[in-house]
Tab-separated table of C-alpha atoms in Angstrom:
chain	number	residue	atom	x	y	z
A	1	LEU	CA	92.398	114.904	89.737
A	2	THR	CA	89.684	112.933	87.970
A	3	GLU	CA	87.290	110.933	90.114
A	4	GLY	CA	87.499	107.279	89.169
A	5	ALA	CA	85.763	104.137	90.320
A	6	ALA	CA	85.031	103.396	94.006
A	7	GLY	CA	85.596	107.029	94.967
A	8	LYS	CA	89.320	106.938	94.110
A	9	PHE	CA	91.157	109.577	92.069
A	10	ASP	CA	92.952	109.235	88.734
A	11	ILE	CA	96.011	111.497	88.975
A	12	THR	CA	97.518	113.402	86.051
A	13	GLY	CA	100.898	115.053	86.625
A	14	ALA	CA	101.687	118.653	85.627
A	15	PRO	CA	105.085	120.441	85.685
A	16	ASP	CA	103.714	123.770	86.966
A	17	VAL	CA	100.569	125.571	88.131
A	18	ALA	CA	99.890	127.147	84.723
A	19	THR	CA	99.861	123.742	83.042
A	20	ALA	CA	97.586	122.368	85.743
A	21	GLU	CA	95.148	125.247	85.246
A	22	GLN	CA	95.124	124.648	81.502
A	23	LEU	CA	94.304	120.961	82.038
A	24	VAL	CA	91.337	122.025	84.157
A	25	LYS	CA	90.165	124.574	81.568
A	26	ASP	CA	90.425	122.014	78.761
A	27	GLY	CA	88.370	119.529	80.752
A	28	ASP	CA	91.132	116.914	80.842
A	29	VAL	CA	90.835	116.769	84.643
A	30	GLU	CA	88.052	117.734	87.066
A	31	ALA	CA	90.297	119.644	89.465
A	32	ALA	CA	93.923	120.486	90.116
A	33	VAL	CA	95.748	120.335	93.447
A	34	VAL	CA	98.436	123.028	93.563
A	35	PRO	CA	100.676	124.469	96.299
A	36	SER	CA	99.423	127.567	98.116
A	37	ASP	CA	100.955	129.840	100.753
A	38	SER	CA	97.702	131.704	101.429
A	39	ASN	CA	96.150	129.138	103.785
A	40	ALA	CA	97.168	126.770	106.555
A	41	THR	CA	96.663	123.577	104.531
A	42	GLY	CA	99.476	124.465	102.118
A	43	PHE	CA	97.494	123.643	98.986
A	44	GLU	CA	94.343	124.574	97.107
A	45	LEU	CA	91.886	122.967	94.709
A	46	ILE	CA	91.310	124.608	91.331
A	47	PHE	CA	88.070	124.040	89.408
A	48	ALA	CA	87.025	125.321	85.991
A	49	THR	CA	83.555	126.836	86.493
A	50	GLU	CA	82.278	125.617	89.870
A	51	ALA	CA	83.460	123.618	92.853
A	52	ASP	CA	82.324	120.021	93.266
A	53	PRO	CA	81.256	119.728	96.947
A	54	ALA	CA	81.458	115.931	96.820
A	55	LEU	CA	85.061	116.023	95.604
A	56	VAL	CA	86.048	118.709	98.127
A	57	SER	CA	84.543	116.706	100.995
A	58	GLN	CA	86.683	113.656	100.090
A	59	MET	CA	89.942	115.505	100.780
A	60	SER	CA	91.607	114.665	104.096
A	61	VAL	CA	91.632	118.379	105.022
A	62	GLN	CA	89.380	121.102	103.711
A	63	PRO	CA	91.403	122.983	101.069
A	64	GLN	CA	91.051	126.490	99.753
A	65	VAL	CA	88.979	126.426	96.551
A	66	THR	CA	89.725	128.560	93.473
A	67	ILE	CA	87.392	128.855	90.475
A	68	LEU	CA	89.066	129.774	87.163
A	69	ASP	CA	85.887	130.769	85.328
A	70	PRO	CA	83.242	131.343	87.994
A	71	ASP	CA	79.637	130.889	86.971
A	72	SER	CA	80.376	130.857	83.253
A	73	ASP	CA	76.955	129.454	82.402
A	74	GLY	CA	74.967	130.846	85.346
A	75	SER	CA	74.022	127.386	86.642
A	76	ALA	CA	76.277	127.530	89.697
A	77	GLY	CA	74.900	130.904	90.768
A	78	PHE	CA	71.317	129.735	90.277
A	79	LEU	CA	71.955	126.557	92.283
A	80	LEU	CA	73.511	128.583	95.107
A	81	TYR	CA	70.495	130.924	95.042
A	82	ILE	CA	68.051	127.990	95.287
A	83	VAL	CA	69.967	126.357	98.152
A	84	SER	CA	70.240	129.691	100.016
A	85	LEU	CA	66.535	130.359	99.470
A	86	GLY	CA	65.690	126.894	100.778
A	87	PHE	CA	67.655	127.254	104.018
A	88	GLY	CA	66.393	130.794	104.585
A	89	LEU	CA	62.751	129.971	103.875
A	90	VAL	CA	62.634	126.874	106.089
A	91	PHE	CA	64.255	128.781	108.971
A	92	PHE	CA	61.965	131.788	108.554
A	93	VAL	CA	58.673	129.867	108.284
A	94	SER	CA	59.389	127.399	111.090
A	95	ALA	CA	60.727	129.995	113.537
A	96	THR	CA	57.909	132.494	112.996
A	97	THR	CA	55.138	129.877	112.998
A	98	PHE	CA	56.050	128.136	116.239
A	99	GLY	CA	57.503	131.247	117.883
A	100	ALA	CA	54.273	133.169	117.362
A	101	SER	CA	52.360	130.191	118.755
A	102	ILE	CA	54.371	130.397	121.982
A	103	ALA	CA	53.725	134.124	122.398
A	104	GLN	CA	49.994	133.771	121.686
A	105	SER	CA	49.574	130.943	124.180
A	106	VAL	CA	51.288	133.004	126.901
A	107	VAL	CA	49.007	135.985	126.274
A	108	GLU	CA	45.925	133.753	126.175
A	109	GLU	CA	46.812	132.242	129.537
A	110	LYS	CA	47.254	135.712	131.029
A	111	GLN	CA	44.073	137.084	129.490
A	112	THR	CA	41.931	134.205	130.739
A	113	ARG	CA	43.662	134.111	134.150
A	114	VAL	CA	44.492	130.449	133.609
A	115	VAL	CA	48.106	131.243	134.378
A	116	GLU	CA	47.208	131.993	138.013
A	117	ILE	CA	45.873	128.463	138.415
A	118	LEU	CA	48.914	126.976	136.682
A	119	MET	CA	51.331	128.954	138.856
A	120	SER	CA	49.647	127.651	142.002
A	121	ALA	CA	50.353	124.096	140.889
A	122	ILE	CA	53.772	124.217	139.204
A	123	PRO	CA	56.811	126.541	139.342
A	124	VAL	CA	56.952	129.340	136.798
A	125	LYS	CA	60.245	128.119	135.346
A	126	ALA	CA	58.752	124.655	134.818
A	127	LEU	CA	55.793	126.262	133.037
A	128	LEU	CA	58.151	128.170	130.755
A	129	ALA	CA	60.313	125.109	130.117
A	130	GLY	CA	57.292	123.010	129.162
A	131	LYS	CA	56.020	125.680	126.789
A	132	VAL	CA	59.410	126.116	125.095
A	133	LEU	CA	60.214	122.410	124.879
A	134	GLY	CA	56.753	121.445	123.621
A	135	ASN	CA	56.834	123.888	120.724
A	136	SER	CA	60.499	123.136	120.086
A	137	ILE	CA	59.743	119.446	119.601
A	138	LEU	CA	57.067	120.345	117.050
A	139	ALA	CA	59.477	122.664	115.219
A	140	PHE	CA	62.253	120.046	115.238
A	141	GLY	CA	59.841	117.456	113.892
A	142	GLN	CA	58.905	119.751	111.030
A	143	ILE	CA	62.556	120.416	110.189
A	144	LEU	CA	63.423	116.706	110.234
A	145	ALA	CA	60.413	115.931	108.025
A	146	ILE	CA	61.486	118.588	105.505
A	147	ALA	CA	65.069	117.269	105.530
A	148	ALA	CA	63.876	113.691	105.002
A	149	LEU	CA	61.554	114.687	102.163
A	150	SER	CA	64.369	116.658	100.523
A	151	VAL	CA	66.683	113.636	100.626
A	152	ILE	CA	63.960	111.374	99.222
A	153	GLY	CA	63.140	113.874	96.472
A	154	LEU	CA	66.766	114.272	95.390
A	155	THR	CA	67.274	110.507	95.446
A	156	VAL	CA	64.183	109.783	93.372
A	157	THR	CA	65.076	112.439	90.781
A	158	GLY	CA	68.634	111.141	90.472
A	159	GLN	CA	70.351	114.243	91.886
A	160	SER	CA	73.089	112.213	93.561
A	161	GLU	CA	75.807	114.867	93.167
A	162	LEU	CA	73.617	117.599	94.669
A	163	LEU	CA	72.575	115.232	97.458
A	164	ALA	CA	76.229	114.507	98.270
A	165	GLY	CA	76.958	118.227	98.424
A	166	LEU	CA	73.904	118.974	100.592
A	167	GLY	CA	74.346	116.115	103.064
A	168	THR	CA	76.701	117.813	105.512
A	169	PRO	CA	75.097	121.305	105.269
A	170	VAL	CA	71.627	119.862	105.982
A	171	VAL	CA	72.875	118.011	109.077
A	172	TRP	CA	74.507	121.182	110.393
A	173	PHE	CA	71.358	123.172	109.586
A	174	VAL	CA	69.276	120.872	111.799
A	175	VAL	CA	71.802	121.143	114.649
A	176	PHE	CA	71.983	124.940	114.398
A	177	PHE	CA	68.203	125.234	114.143
A	178	ILE	CA	67.700	123.273	117.371
A	179	LEU	CA	69.767	125.708	119.443
A	180	GLY	CA	68.633	128.747	117.474
A	181	PHE	CA	64.947	127.987	117.950
A	182	ILE	CA	65.354	127.448	121.707
A	183	LEU	CA	66.906	130.911	121.851
A	184	LEU	CA	64.025	132.409	119.841
A	185	ALA	CA	61.401	130.467	121.823
A	186	ALA	CA	62.633	132.002	125.070
A	187	LEU	CA	62.404	135.460	123.490
A	188	PHE	CA	58.863	134.866	122.191
A	189	ALA	CA	57.710	133.611	125.599
A	190	ALA	CA	59.192	136.659	127.319
A	191	ALA	CA	57.628	138.966	124.706
A	192	GLY	CA	54.211	137.382	125.238
A	193	SER	CA	54.390	137.835	129.003
A	194	LEU	CA	54.811	141.616	128.628
A	195	VAL	CA	51.225	142.168	127.395
A	196	SER	CA	47.782	141.050	128.549
A	197	ARG	CA	45.768	141.230	125.311
A	198	GLN	CA	46.096	139.487	121.973
A	199	GLU	CA	45.718	142.876	120.255
A	200	ASP	CA	48.969	144.103	121.824
A	201	ILE	CA	51.119	141.097	121.069
A	202	GLY	CA	52.467	142.558	117.816
A	203	SER	CA	54.153	145.420	119.652
A	204	THR	CA	56.427	143.043	121.581
A	205	THR	CA	57.011	140.275	119.025
A	206	THR	CA	57.736	142.496	115.990
A	207	PRO	CA	61.420	143.084	116.950
A	208	ILE	CA	61.946	139.322	117.261
A	209	THR	CA	60.253	138.712	113.916
A	210	MET	CA	62.586	141.265	112.362
A	211	LEU	CA	65.580	139.366	113.723
A	212	ILE	CA	64.280	136.276	111.912
A	213	MET	CA	63.556	138.139	108.678
A	214	ILE	CA	67.030	139.696	108.429
A	215	PRO	CA	68.915	136.416	107.753
A	216	TYR	CA	66.148	135.317	105.356
A	217	PHE	CA	66.553	138.352	103.109
A	218	ALA	CA	70.320	138.642	103.652
A	219	VAL	CA	71.048	135.094	102.494
A	220	ILE	CA	68.988	135.669	99.325
A	221	LEU	CA	70.618	139.001	98.481
A	222	PHE	CA	74.200	138.281	99.577
A	223	ASN	CA	74.658	134.501	99.185
A	224	ASP	CA	77.595	135.165	96.825
A	225	ASN	CA	79.278	137.693	99.131
A	226	PRO	CA	81.949	135.839	101.186
A	227	LEU	CA	82.360	138.594	103.790
A	228	ILE	CA	78.655	138.966	104.609
A	229	MET	CA	78.127	135.210	104.641
A	230	THR	CA	81.059	134.786	107.022
A	231	ILE	CA	79.585	137.386	109.387
A	232	MET	CA	76.148	135.747	109.159
A	233	SER	CA	77.626	132.351	110.027
A	234	TYR	CA	78.798	133.647	113.417
A	235	VAL	CA	75.838	135.842	114.423
A	236	PRO	CA	73.504	133.706	116.629
A	237	PHE	CA	70.281	134.773	114.861
A	238	SER	CA	71.598	133.984	111.367
A	239	ALA	CA	74.137	131.185	111.966
A	240	ALA	CA	71.544	128.490	111.171
A	241	VAL	CA	71.310	129.899	107.635
A	242	GLY	CA	74.758	131.379	106.989
A	243	MET	CA	76.935	128.445	108.059
A	244	PRO	CA	75.130	125.716	106.046
A	245	VAL	CA	75.370	127.866	102.902
A	246	ARG	CA	79.106	128.357	103.439
A	247	LEU	CA	79.532	124.616	103.978
A	248	PHE	CA	77.675	123.977	100.728
A	249	VAL	CA	80.042	126.159	98.689
A	250	GLY	CA	83.077	124.785	100.547
A	251	SER	CA	84.272	128.131	101.924
A	252	ALA	CA	84.136	127.168	105.626
A	253	GLN	CA	87.008	125.424	107.405
A	254	TRP	CA	86.221	122.294	109.441
A	255	TRP	CA	86.470	124.127	112.781
A	256	GLU	CA	84.228	127.066	111.877
A	257	PRO	CA	80.824	125.369	112.374
A	258	ILE	CA	82.018	124.061	115.739
A	259	LEU	CA	83.076	127.546	116.885
A	260	SER	CA	79.854	129.076	115.579
A	261	LEU	CA	77.817	126.419	117.391
A	262	LEU	CA	79.602	127.185	120.667
A	263	ILE	CA	78.850	130.899	120.253
A	264	LEU	CA	75.201	130.062	119.571
A	265	ALA	CA	75.006	127.767	122.617
A	266	VAL	CA	76.429	130.430	124.958
A	267	SER	CA	74.094	133.060	123.476
A	268	ALA	CA	71.096	130.753	123.901
A	269	ALA	CA	71.965	130.140	127.563
A	270	LEU	CA	72.224	133.886	128.263
A	271	VAL	CA	68.966	134.648	126.442
A	272	ILE	CA	67.159	131.890	128.353
A	273	LEU	CA	68.318	133.376	131.677
A	274	VAL	CA	67.153	136.882	130.749
A	275	GLY	CA	63.957	135.647	129.096
A	276	SER	CA	62.962	133.495	132.064
A	277	ARG	CA	63.412	136.452	134.423
A	278	ILE	CA	61.201	138.672	132.243
A	279	TYR	CA	58.625	135.888	131.938
A	280	GLU	CA	58.531	135.181	135.676
A	281	ASN	CA	58.255	138.826	136.708
A	282	SER	CA	55.667	139.854	134.085
A	283	LEU	CA	53.305	136.898	134.077
A	284	LEU	CA	50.950	138.215	136.775
A	285	LYS	CA	51.034	141.870	135.745
A	286	MET	CA	47.782	142.805	134.020
A	287	GLY	CA	46.701	145.958	132.211
A	288	GLY	CA	49.089	147.871	129.970
A	289	ARG	CA	52.310	146.702	128.460
A	290	VAL	CA	55.046	145.912	130.992
A	291	LYS	CA	58.329	147.676	130.323
A	292	ILE	CA	61.362	145.435	129.968
A	293	SER	CA	63.263	147.478	132.557
A	294	GLU	CA	60.461	146.898	135.076
A	295	ALA	CA	60.363	143.194	134.339
A	296	LEU	CA	64.091	142.867	134.892
A	297	LYS	CA	64.047	144.840	138.142
A	298	ALA	CA	60.985	143.180	139.692
């Protein structure tokens, strides 16, 4: 296959797979479509040094991708590293910034006894929902602004091929981040309700921060490891980073982000139920740190 005008392909015939691979190596064609028994589609795309996400996305079904000479010049690996770093950094900074803000506001309301006045006027669950949704809207706005600026920057600098490859992963990243942050926001609110002083907030929010840091470092260290990236794309705390990276390299089937999103949605619903119970039962308890077991039993 050689991409021609108007997004159509110029097709060059080959008698066998070996000849097709040689055409790709010689640069006579951009990619070769060959039969394959190793996947459900029945064929695979062969590239010389790196896969072209734009070309892969134009196929009617997502094929298996084979690279004959992976990362021969190091550019593909560096690009994957930069993209992985970008997704991981945006997720880490946004989640920790707005998540910590939620926890601090909960502790401040407890410490100043303002929460007692608020609870006399509105239900506790409504108070929690307002706190989570308010900070979530700010986080979503930041993510959308970063996505828009990235698109503008790539367009201005003429990176049309990279922009075409990043389009779908960025959209999925925003969708995954929305559900993922709601999950984390509920955890931060519950963690904040367990203590009554700002000085103690680190003891309850540190485990949550660690859950956010793990996908950040994992995607940087293991972005070229298919097994680890596949696991990350299905774990709720890292799916927002792992799945977009897999979509960028073309290793995820069309149904995988949908399944991962369903798992994340169910996980978020369960965490919200548990987090709201902890929040409701711990909000009026002053003094030392409230144990999670006590908050759940109250």
